[in-house]
Each structure stands twice: as C-alpha cells, then as structure tokens.
Short mmCIF file of C-alpha atoms and ligand atoms in Angstrom, two decimals:
data_model
loop_
_atom_site.label_atom_id
_atom_site.label_comp_id
_atom_site.label_asym_id
_atom_site.label_seq_id
_atom_site.Cartn_x
_atom_site.Cartn_y
_atom_site.Cartn_z
CA MET A 1 187.05 -37.91 -86.56
CA THR A 2 188.09 -36.87 -83.06
CA PRO A 3 189.55 -39.96 -81.24
CA VAL A 4 188.02 -40.47 -77.90
CA ASN A 5 189.39 -42.03 -74.73
CA GLU A 6 188.44 -45.59 -75.52
CA ASN A 7 189.09 -46.81 -71.99
CA TYR A 8 185.66 -45.34 -71.12
CA LEU A 9 184.10 -47.65 -73.61
CA LYS A 10 185.46 -50.55 -71.69
CA LEU A 11 183.38 -49.73 -68.59
CA PRO A 12 180.66 -52.18 -68.16
CA GLY A 13 176.98 -51.09 -67.80
CA SER A 14 176.17 -48.21 -65.63
CA TYR A 15 177.36 -47.29 -62.11
CA LEU A 16 175.95 -49.78 -59.60
CA PHE A 17 173.78 -47.35 -57.71
CA SER A 18 172.16 -46.04 -60.97
CA THR A 19 171.24 -49.63 -61.75
CA ILE A 20 169.54 -49.93 -58.37
CA ALA A 21 167.82 -46.70 -58.68
CA LYS A 22 166.39 -47.72 -62.06
CA LYS A 23 165.11 -51.02 -60.67
CA VAL A 24 163.54 -49.26 -57.67
CA ASP A 25 161.93 -46.74 -59.90
CA GLU A 26 160.46 -49.46 -62.05
CA TYR A 27 159.20 -51.31 -59.02
CA LYS A 28 157.59 -48.14 -57.72
CA ALA A 29 155.88 -47.39 -61.02
CA ALA A 30 154.40 -50.82 -60.98
CA HIS A 31 153.33 -50.76 -57.31
CA PRO A 32 152.62 -47.10 -56.52
CA ASP A 33 151.01 -47.84 -53.13
CA THR A 34 154.02 -49.72 -51.70
CA GLU A 35 156.14 -48.07 -49.04
CA ILE A 36 159.70 -48.79 -49.92
CA ILE A 37 162.50 -48.53 -47.23
CA ARG A 38 165.88 -47.74 -48.58
CA LEU A 39 168.90 -49.20 -46.81
CA GLY A 40 170.96 -49.35 -49.96
CA ILE A 41 173.00 -46.26 -50.74
CA GLY A 42 175.43 -45.05 -48.23
CA ASP A 43 174.04 -41.47 -47.91
CA VAL A 44 173.49 -40.16 -44.42
CA THR A 45 169.94 -38.95 -43.34
CA LEU A 46 170.46 -36.82 -40.19
CA PRO A 47 170.70 -33.14 -40.72
CA LEU A 48 173.93 -31.24 -40.14
CA CYS A 49 174.63 -30.58 -36.57
CA PRO A 50 174.13 -27.12 -34.95
CA ALA A 51 177.97 -26.46 -34.64
CA VAL A 52 178.27 -26.95 -38.36
CA ILE A 53 175.27 -24.85 -39.16
CA GLU A 54 176.60 -22.00 -36.96
CA ALA A 55 179.93 -22.03 -38.65
CA LEU A 56 178.29 -21.91 -41.98
CA GLN A 57 176.01 -19.05 -41.18
CA LYS A 58 178.93 -17.19 -39.70
CA ALA A 59 180.99 -17.68 -42.78
CA VAL A 60 178.05 -16.75 -45.13
CA ALA A 61 177.65 -13.49 -43.24
CA GLU A 62 181.43 -12.86 -43.49
CA MET A 63 181.26 -13.36 -47.23
CA GLY A 64 178.72 -10.45 -47.45
CA THR A 65 181.21 -7.94 -45.99
CA ALA A 66 183.99 -6.27 -47.70
CA GLU A 67 186.51 -7.40 -44.99
CA GLY A 68 185.26 -10.98 -44.74
CA PHE A 69 184.78 -11.75 -48.32
CA HIS A 70 186.71 -14.74 -49.70
CA GLY A 71 187.27 -15.30 -53.36
CA TYR A 72 189.11 -18.28 -54.76
CA ALA A 73 190.19 -20.41 -51.85
CA PRO A 74 194.01 -21.52 -51.66
CA ASP A 75 193.79 -24.53 -54.02
CA LEU A 76 195.56 -26.75 -51.52
CA GLY A 77 193.18 -25.67 -48.67
CA TYR A 78 192.96 -22.91 -46.02
CA SER A 79 195.71 -23.25 -43.41
CA PHE A 80 193.16 -23.12 -40.62
CA LEU A 81 191.65 -26.42 -41.85
CA ARG A 82 194.96 -28.08 -42.71
CA GLU A 83 196.43 -27.23 -39.33
CA THR A 84 193.26 -28.44 -37.48
CA MET A 85 193.20 -31.70 -39.47
CA ALA A 86 196.98 -32.33 -39.01
CA ASN A 87 196.71 -31.77 -35.27
CA GLU A 88 193.41 -33.39 -34.46
CA ASP A 89 193.50 -36.49 -36.94
CA TYR A 90 197.19 -37.16 -36.72
CA VAL A 91 199.36 -35.22 -33.98
CA ALA A 92 196.66 -36.08 -31.36
CA ARG A 93 197.12 -39.69 -32.11
CA GLY A 94 200.79 -39.68 -32.05
CA CYS A 95 201.33 -39.55 -35.87
CA HIS A 96 203.70 -37.27 -37.67
CA ILE A 97 201.76 -35.44 -40.31
CA GLU A 98 202.30 -31.73 -41.09
CA PRO A 99 199.60 -29.21 -42.15
CA ASP A 100 201.16 -28.84 -45.68
CA GLU A 101 200.75 -32.67 -46.08
CA VAL A 102 197.05 -32.28 -45.79
CA PHE A 103 195.36 -31.39 -49.23
CA ILE A 104 191.79 -30.11 -48.71
CA SER A 105 189.30 -31.34 -51.48
CA ASP A 106 185.71 -31.44 -52.32
CA GLY A 107 185.38 -35.11 -51.05
CA ALA A 108 186.86 -38.62 -50.93
CA LYS A 109 185.18 -39.68 -54.16
CA SER A 110 187.05 -37.25 -56.30
CA ASP A 111 190.26 -37.87 -54.62
CA SER A 112 190.02 -41.58 -54.66
CA GLY A 113 189.18 -41.39 -58.37
CA ASN A 114 191.89 -38.79 -59.23
CA ILE A 115 194.71 -40.24 -57.27
CA GLN A 116 195.44 -42.83 -60.05
CA GLU A 117 196.78 -39.95 -62.31
CA LEU A 118 200.00 -40.02 -60.32
CA PHE A 119 200.82 -43.48 -61.45
CA ALA A 120 202.14 -44.72 -64.85
CA GLU A 121 199.70 -46.31 -67.32
CA ASN A 122 201.45 -49.59 -66.85
CA ALA A 123 201.21 -49.42 -62.96
CA VAL A 124 199.69 -52.70 -61.56
CA ILE A 125 196.84 -52.03 -59.12
CA ALA A 126 195.47 -54.32 -56.50
CA VAL A 127 192.11 -54.04 -54.83
CA THR A 128 190.33 -55.99 -52.27
CA ASP A 129 187.37 -57.88 -53.66
CA PRO A 130 184.64 -56.67 -53.12
CA VAL A 131 185.52 -53.14 -53.30
CA TYR A 132 184.15 -49.49 -53.55
CA PRO A 133 183.85 -49.21 -57.32
CA VAL A 134 185.48 -46.02 -57.83
CA TYR A 135 189.11 -47.34 -57.34
CA VAL A 136 188.59 -49.84 -60.30
CA ASP A 137 186.57 -47.65 -62.54
CA SER A 138 188.92 -44.76 -62.29
CA ASN A 139 191.73 -47.10 -63.30
CA VAL A 140 189.66 -48.44 -66.22
CA MET A 141 189.44 -44.78 -67.31
CA GLY A 142 193.20 -44.45 -66.85
CA GLY A 143 193.83 -47.47 -69.14
CA ARG A 144 195.48 -49.74 -66.34
CA THR A 145 193.04 -52.54 -66.00
CA GLY A 146 193.19 -54.63 -69.34
CA THR A 147 190.24 -56.38 -70.70
CA TYR A 148 186.90 -57.06 -68.91
CA ASP A 149 185.41 -60.68 -68.65
CA GLU A 150 181.62 -60.06 -68.72
CA LYS A 151 181.09 -63.56 -67.35
CA THR A 152 183.39 -63.36 -64.30
CA GLY A 153 183.32 -59.60 -63.77
CA VAL A 154 187.20 -59.64 -63.72
CA TRP A 155 189.59 -57.26 -65.30
CA SER A 156 192.66 -59.11 -66.73
CA ASP A 157 195.25 -56.61 -65.37
CA VAL A 158 193.90 -55.96 -61.87
CA VAL A 159 195.22 -57.88 -58.90
CA TYR A 160 192.17 -58.98 -56.82
CA MET A 161 192.54 -59.85 -53.22
CA PRO A 162 189.38 -61.64 -52.21
CA CYS A 163 187.85 -60.82 -48.84
CA THR A 164 185.21 -63.38 -47.86
CA ALA A 165 184.11 -65.09 -44.75
CA GLU A 166 186.53 -67.92 -45.63
CA ASN A 167 189.52 -65.67 -44.88
CA GLY A 168 187.79 -63.60 -42.27
CA PHE A 169 187.68 -60.57 -44.79
CA ILE A 170 191.60 -60.15 -44.29
CA PRO A 171 193.14 -59.86 -47.62
CA ALA A 172 196.17 -62.17 -48.34
CA PHE A 173 199.42 -60.78 -49.96
CA PRO A 174 199.01 -61.36 -53.68
CA ASP A 175 201.13 -63.62 -55.86
CA ARG A 176 201.94 -60.67 -58.11
CA VAL A 177 203.46 -57.66 -56.48
CA PRO A 178 201.17 -54.63 -57.24
CA ASP A 179 202.56 -51.09 -57.60
CA VAL A 180 199.35 -49.52 -55.97
CA ILE A 181 197.25 -51.15 -53.29
CA TYR A 182 193.91 -49.78 -52.36
CA LEU A 183 192.80 -50.43 -48.87
CA CYS A 184 189.51 -49.08 -47.42
CA LEU A 185 189.33 -49.59 -43.71
CA PRO A 186 186.85 -49.90 -42.06
CA ASN A 187 185.61 -51.41 -45.28
CA ASN A 188 182.90 -50.47 -47.51
CA PRO A 189 180.99 -52.77 -48.38
CA THR A 190 181.93 -55.44 -45.89
CA GLY A 191 181.95 -53.40 -42.78
CA THR A 192 184.92 -55.29 -41.52
CA THR A 193 188.31 -53.88 -40.78
CA LEU A 194 191.99 -54.83 -39.83
CA THR A 195 193.69 -54.53 -36.55
CA LYS A 196 196.72 -52.34 -36.24
CA ASP A 197 199.09 -55.33 -36.39
CA GLN A 198 197.45 -56.65 -39.51
CA LEU A 199 197.63 -53.24 -41.12
CA GLN A 200 201.28 -52.93 -40.09
CA GLU A 201 202.06 -56.12 -42.06
CA TRP A 202 200.61 -54.25 -45.20
CA VAL A 203 202.70 -51.24 -44.53
CA ASP A 204 205.83 -53.52 -44.30
CA TYR A 205 204.87 -55.36 -47.45
CA ALA A 206 204.47 -52.03 -49.40
CA ASN A 207 207.87 -50.72 -48.03
CA ASP A 208 209.63 -54.03 -48.83
CA HIS A 209 208.18 -54.11 -52.35
CA GLY A 210 208.18 -50.46 -53.22
CA SER A 211 204.37 -50.38 -53.58
CA VAL A 212 202.11 -47.52 -52.64
CA ILE A 213 199.13 -47.93 -50.43
CA ILE A 214 196.02 -45.74 -51.05
CA PHE A 215 194.31 -45.90 -47.63
CA ASP A 216 190.61 -44.74 -47.80
CA ALA A 217 189.61 -43.79 -44.21
CA ALA A 218 186.08 -42.48 -45.10
CA TYR A 219 184.57 -44.61 -42.22
CA GLU A 220 187.27 -43.82 -39.47
CA ALA A 221 184.56 -42.18 -37.13
CA TYR A 222 182.81 -45.50 -36.85
CA ILE A 223 185.55 -47.45 -35.24
CA SER A 224 184.56 -48.75 -31.85
CA GLU A 225 187.17 -51.28 -30.98
CA PRO A 226 190.48 -50.16 -29.42
CA ASP A 227 192.91 -52.35 -31.65
CA VAL A 228 191.63 -50.97 -34.94
CA PRO A 229 193.81 -48.05 -36.32
CA HIS A 230 192.16 -44.71 -37.12
CA THR A 231 194.78 -43.85 -39.64
CA ILE A 232 197.40 -45.70 -41.54
CA PHE A 233 200.00 -43.30 -40.14
CA GLU A 234 199.57 -45.08 -36.86
CA CYS A 235 201.81 -47.89 -38.40
CA LYS A 236 205.48 -47.60 -38.41
CA GLY A 237 206.89 -46.64 -41.81
CA ALA A 238 203.72 -45.54 -43.29
CA ARG A 239 205.18 -42.16 -44.33
CA THR A 240 207.29 -43.75 -46.94
CA CYS A 241 204.52 -45.83 -48.58
CA ALA A 242 201.04 -44.49 -47.80
CA ILE A 243 198.45 -41.95 -48.95
CA GLU A 244 195.43 -41.38 -46.82
CA ILE A 245 192.09 -40.12 -48.14
CA ARG A 246 189.56 -38.63 -45.66
CA SER A 247 185.97 -37.53 -45.90
CA PHE A 248 183.57 -35.31 -43.88
CA SER A 249 180.57 -37.22 -45.37
CA LYS A 250 180.08 -40.11 -43.00
CA ASN A 251 181.27 -38.56 -39.71
CA ALA A 252 179.67 -35.17 -40.12
CA GLY A 253 177.00 -35.51 -42.76
CA PHE A 254 178.83 -33.48 -45.52
CA THR A 255 177.48 -35.56 -48.30
CA GLY A 256 175.59 -32.64 -49.85
CA LEU A 257 178.22 -29.96 -48.63
CA ARG A 258 181.26 -31.71 -50.08
CA LEU A 259 184.62 -31.70 -48.21
CA GLY A 260 187.45 -34.14 -47.90
CA ALA A 261 191.22 -34.38 -47.77
CA THR A 262 194.17 -36.41 -49.05
CA VAL A 263 197.19 -36.70 -46.93
CA ILE A 264 200.47 -37.38 -48.78
CA PRO A 265 203.67 -37.35 -46.66
CA LYS A 266 206.77 -35.60 -48.05
CA ASP A 267 208.75 -38.79 -47.43
CA LEU A 268 206.72 -40.73 -50.11
CA LYS A 269 208.85 -40.85 -53.17
CA ARG A 270 209.09 -43.25 -56.07
CA ASN A 271 211.89 -43.16 -58.61
CA GLY A 272 213.05 -39.94 -57.08
CA ALA A 273 209.64 -38.21 -57.69
CA SER A 274 207.81 -36.76 -54.75
CA LEU A 275 204.22 -37.89 -54.77
CA HIS A 276 203.37 -35.02 -52.52
CA ASP A 277 204.78 -32.43 -54.90
CA MET A 278 203.07 -34.21 -57.98
CA TRP A 279 199.74 -34.09 -56.13
CA ALA A 280 200.29 -30.34 -55.16
CA ARG A 281 200.93 -29.71 -58.88
CA ARG A 282 197.79 -31.62 -59.95
CA HIS A 283 195.59 -30.00 -57.41
CA GLY A 284 196.87 -26.60 -58.29
CA THR A 285 196.14 -27.19 -61.92
CA LYS A 286 192.85 -28.88 -61.75
CA PHE A 287 191.12 -27.82 -58.57
CA ASN A 288 190.29 -24.28 -57.37
CA GLY A 289 189.77 -24.95 -53.81
CA ALA A 290 186.84 -26.20 -51.67
CA PRO A 291 184.60 -23.18 -50.77
CA TYR A 292 185.50 -21.03 -47.75
CA ILE A 293 182.17 -21.50 -45.99
CA VAL A 294 182.48 -25.32 -46.25
CA GLN A 295 186.04 -25.31 -45.04
CA ARG A 296 184.96 -23.19 -41.94
CA ALA A 297 182.05 -25.88 -41.51
CA GLY A 298 184.67 -28.61 -41.57
CA GLU A 299 186.77 -26.67 -38.95
CA ALA A 300 183.79 -26.59 -36.69
CA VAL A 301 183.56 -30.43 -36.87
CA TYR A 302 186.67 -30.46 -34.68
CA SER A 303 185.29 -27.90 -32.08
CA PRO A 304 184.31 -29.42 -28.68
CA GLU A 305 180.56 -28.87 -29.61
CA GLY A 306 181.23 -30.26 -33.11
CA LYS A 307 182.91 -33.40 -31.83
CA LYS A 308 180.15 -33.96 -29.32
CA GLN A 309 177.41 -33.60 -31.74
CA THR A 310 178.84 -35.44 -34.64
CA GLY A 311 179.84 -38.27 -32.07
CA GLU A 312 176.09 -38.35 -31.34
CA GLN A 313 175.12 -38.83 -35.00
CA VAL A 314 177.59 -41.57 -35.36
CA ALA A 315 176.24 -43.22 -32.29
CA TYR A 316 172.71 -42.89 -33.82
CA TYR A 317 173.74 -44.73 -36.91
CA MET A 318 175.56 -47.30 -34.95
CA GLU A 319 172.55 -48.04 -32.93
CA ASN A 320 170.92 -48.93 -36.39
CA ALA A 321 173.84 -51.04 -37.19
CA ARG A 322 173.23 -53.04 -33.92
CA LEU A 323 169.58 -53.29 -34.66
CA ILE A 324 170.33 -54.70 -38.17
CA ARG A 325 173.01 -57.11 -36.98
CA GLU A 326 170.81 -58.53 -34.16
CA GLY A 327 167.63 -58.56 -36.12
CA LEU A 328 169.22 -60.35 -38.94
CA GLU A 329 170.96 -62.83 -36.78
CA LYS A 330 167.60 -63.44 -35.03
CA ALA A 331 166.06 -64.05 -38.41
CA GLY A 332 168.68 -66.77 -39.18
CA TYR A 333 171.08 -64.73 -41.41
CA THR A 334 174.79 -64.78 -41.15
CA VAL A 335 176.07 -61.30 -40.71
CA TYR A 336 179.44 -59.44 -40.73
CA GLY A 337 180.52 -55.90 -40.19
CA GLY A 338 178.45 -53.34 -38.29
CA VAL A 339 180.73 -53.17 -35.35
CA ASN A 340 183.40 -50.54 -36.67
CA ALA A 341 181.41 -49.53 -39.77
CA PRO A 342 177.96 -48.54 -40.67
CA TYR A 343 177.62 -51.32 -43.01
CA ILE A 344 176.24 -54.80 -42.45
CA TRP A 345 177.28 -57.53 -44.93
CA LEU A 346 175.05 -60.61 -44.96
CA LYS A 347 175.42 -63.93 -46.56
CA THR A 348 172.34 -64.46 -48.99
CA PRO A 349 170.52 -67.53 -48.17
CA GLY A 350 171.71 -69.82 -51.07
CA VAL A 351 170.68 -67.24 -53.82
CA SER A 352 172.67 -64.88 -56.01
CA SER A 353 173.15 -61.22 -54.74
CA TRP A 354 170.84 -59.80 -57.52
CA ASP A 355 168.12 -62.50 -56.80
CA PHE A 356 168.21 -61.61 -53.15
CA PHE A 357 167.86 -57.93 -54.11
CA ASP A 358 164.69 -58.73 -56.05
CA TYR A 359 163.39 -61.07 -53.40
CA LEU A 360 163.82 -58.36 -50.70
CA LEU A 361 162.26 -55.63 -52.88
CA ASP A 362 159.39 -57.73 -53.78
CA ASN A 363 158.50 -59.28 -50.45
CA ALA A 364 159.81 -56.83 -47.82
CA HIS A 365 159.90 -53.60 -50.03
CA VAL A 366 163.31 -53.02 -48.60
CA VAL A 367 166.18 -51.90 -50.86
CA GLY A 368 169.77 -53.07 -50.17
CA THR A 369 172.87 -53.41 -52.28
CA PRO A 370 173.76 -56.59 -54.08
CA GLY A 371 177.28 -57.75 -52.96
CA SER A 372 178.32 -58.87 -56.51
CA GLY A 373 178.05 -55.20 -57.43
CA PHE A 374 181.22 -54.49 -55.68
CA GLY A 375 183.22 -57.34 -57.25
CA PRO A 376 183.22 -60.97 -58.02
CA ALA A 377 184.00 -62.12 -54.51
CA GLY A 378 180.92 -60.12 -53.28
CA GLU A 379 178.63 -62.66 -55.04
CA GLY A 380 176.35 -64.45 -52.46
CA TYR A 381 176.56 -61.39 -50.14
CA PHE A 382 174.32 -58.40 -49.60
CA ARG A 383 174.91 -55.03 -48.08
CA LEU A 384 172.63 -53.08 -45.77
CA THR A 385 173.38 -49.69 -44.38
CA ALA A 386 172.86 -48.13 -41.00
CA PHE A 387 172.15 -44.67 -42.35
CA GLY A 388 168.42 -44.85 -42.10
CA THR A 389 166.18 -43.50 -39.32
CA HIS A 390 165.63 -45.74 -36.24
CA GLU A 391 162.01 -45.99 -37.30
CA ASN A 392 162.74 -47.17 -40.92
CA THR A 393 165.46 -49.51 -39.90
CA ARG A 394 163.08 -51.19 -37.20
CA ALA A 395 160.27 -51.30 -39.70
CA ALA A 396 162.71 -52.86 -42.36
CA LEU A 397 163.85 -55.52 -40.02
CA GLU A 398 160.35 -56.44 -38.92
CA ARG A 399 159.46 -56.90 -42.56
CA ILE A 400 162.57 -59.06 -43.02
CA ALA A 401 161.80 -61.17 -39.98
CA LYS A 402 158.21 -61.97 -41.26
CA LEU A 403 159.58 -63.32 -44.63
N1 PLP B 1 185.15 -43.72 -50.09
C1 PLP B 1 184.41 -44.71 -49.76
C2 PLP B 1 184.87 -46.07 -49.32
C3 PLP B 1 183.00 -44.42 -49.79
O1 PLP B 1 182.22 -45.38 -49.40
C4 PLP B 1 182.46 -43.25 -50.13
C5 PLP B 1 181.04 -42.90 -50.23
O2 PLP B 1 180.22 -43.77 -49.96
C6 PLP B 1 183.44 -42.26 -50.50
C7 PLP B 1 184.70 -42.61 -50.46
C8 PLP B 1 182.93 -40.95 -50.92
O3 PLP B 1 183.04 -39.85 -49.88
P1 PLP B 1 182.71 -38.45 -50.30
O4 PLP B 1 181.25 -38.14 -49.95
O5 PLP B 1 183.76 -37.73 -49.31
O6 PLP B 1 183.14 -38.21 -51.67
#
C-alpha cells in the first residue's frame, strides 16, 4: 500500500471558510427568500481599476503578436516588476531591498503556505493567536506541529502568542524561543497592528535569538497612522532576520488575477545557508512564473494613475470600516481594528463565536467570521470585513442595530 503523508490526516475538519459557506448554503436552502449580506470572507468586491485593465488589454494584445508574445515567464519574476517593487515598496521608503531579492509569485497564500519548506521538520514555529489559518495548517502538513487537542484547538508543538484585548493585541515574547515567527501586520483577523518601535523589538528579538520572522504585509495599503511601519524592512537589522510576503489582492483587487511576492534579503542566512538562494531554488523547481499579462497589470498598480485609482478603492473600503466601527459601537459592541486594516474585530456579547455567528445569521441575515476559527484566543470574538459595498455595509449595520 502506498504510504501517504499522514500529517494531512491530522488536520482538523475543513478549512474555516468552507465550513462557513456550508452553513450559509444550508441556511439559504431553508430560507430561500432571505437576503443574506456577507461580511465574512476577505474577498474584495470593487472591479479592477482602469489603469490595471488598460495594462492587461495592452499585454493581451502584445501576446497576439510575434514580437510581443511571451512564453514561460522567468520563474523568479520579470525584472520590470521586481525593479518597480524594490523601488516603490522599499527604496522609496528608505529601505535597502534589491530587485533580485523580490520573488514574484501567484499570491501571498501560496507563498505563506510554501515558505515553511525552507525550515527543518523540527523547527519550532510561533504564531500569534488568533491567526490567518494558512501558517499553522501548512506547518501541520510539514509535520512540525505535533498533536492536536480537539477540545482546546491547540497543537502541542506550536508556540502560541495570544493577542487579545487584555494585552492590547500586542504579542508578548514567548517562553520558548521559536525558530520561525509568523507576524501578519496589519493583522488578519484582528485588524490591529504594531507601531514601528514595537516591531523593532521583534526584529531585535529575532536577531538576538537566531529566529526568522515571516512578515505578511498583505494589508499594508490600509495603514492610515504614521507610526505604523509599511514593511518590516523599515526596522534596523531586518535584513538578517526577516522574510516579507506581499500581495496585490487587497490593495488592487487581484484576488482573481493572482499576483504576490516574497522578499528575502541576501543577508538572511542560517547555519551558513542562504534562505534567498534556497527560495530561488525552490521557486525555480516548483513554480513556472506568474503570467506576463498579470505582471504587467501589477506594474500598472505603481503608475501614477494606478496609485490614485487603487488608493481610491482602499479609501472606499476604509469608509466601510468606519461605518462598521461606528455602527457597532453605537449598538453597544466593543470593537477593535478597522483603522489600519479592513477588518473589524468585535467582542461577542457573552456568547461563543459560533453562537454569535448563528445568532447574526438567523436574526440579521448577516454573515461574519467566528473568531475561534482563527485560533483558541479568538474565542469570544467575531470578525466583520469592510470589503462589501457601502449599501450592503449600511444595510447590515441597520439590521444589527435593530437586534
Ligand atoms: N495573507 C493574509 C494575512 C490574508 O488574509 C490573505 C487573504 O485573505 C492572504 C495572505 C492571501 O493573499 P493572496 O490573495 O495574495 O493569496
């Protein structure tokens, strides 16, 4: 009998959002006339902006000509995009990142799930709790997480760093020193973030202990406060301890186009091995490049029109975030996030996260995401997203206010 990767069999239940979709489908089947408003999944709703569409159309036309046809893309990314990202995301912010330290990919989910391959099977990983589920699940598949306790939702070998209202959503340094530390800032799901000084402490910690930080910057475009870093490379010493993952999904609506990048400085070495070179090797073997037309579309995000138009989209979503924050506060809820992120994290009124999910679906026909789905410390919280339309967001809040 062919042996299978038994680590997969350890994964509990289905992916959080599949469970939610199933519950909503069942509810819809039982109540076909009910209009459900979805403020659950973090998918965007606005169409791609004109600058991106123009770049796509131009690239598509090129592909139909002998001179403009592009076959396999360079597996690490086209230099036009690697240079643009290095300059716009890093050099323009005073950070030292070179174009060949930017690896273009098909999105932050793949990269944040695949990056664990660079670390040994016995590497100890640390995650903030609650957390974007991909970091933990991909390490389960990699065999690093030990055994799962169904009752507590805790993996025996994972270092959890709770982020709750009690500690202001600021993770404390763990008792056990981890080898790999996942930080997503601004955070999904809590919508909270760290200041540059707070992040600097983590960079210093990682350098002092030889840990590597995987920094997921998917929500960077939503930062509105001046003391919040847009990249971990704003911190001194990050080149020797950090990997940054970027996405085009939330800043420019590429959730269906697929484009992202991982930045690994050449100074990042562990036991003499260059993580930059290892990722280049991995990418070269397992990835055949993001499509030319999509990389041209990504380049257009950084054009003056692209910046203006995507900035307007982010502002549109952040207006929803404001509506949700203020509406929930008025209705008596305690809320967090929504200032530097498109997520609002609310305290459930004395009930479990899943009970509140059912309550909101039954009574307001609004779908959100139960906090406990993101980790044990998410119990008693609930996430709403700002990615709906203004109309739906307002309607959802009116319904919640009436409860
Ligand atoms: N990282 C975080 C923290 C996310 O919340 C998401 C999507 O919701 C992703 C990565 C996935 O991004 P992408 O669409 O680029 O794969």
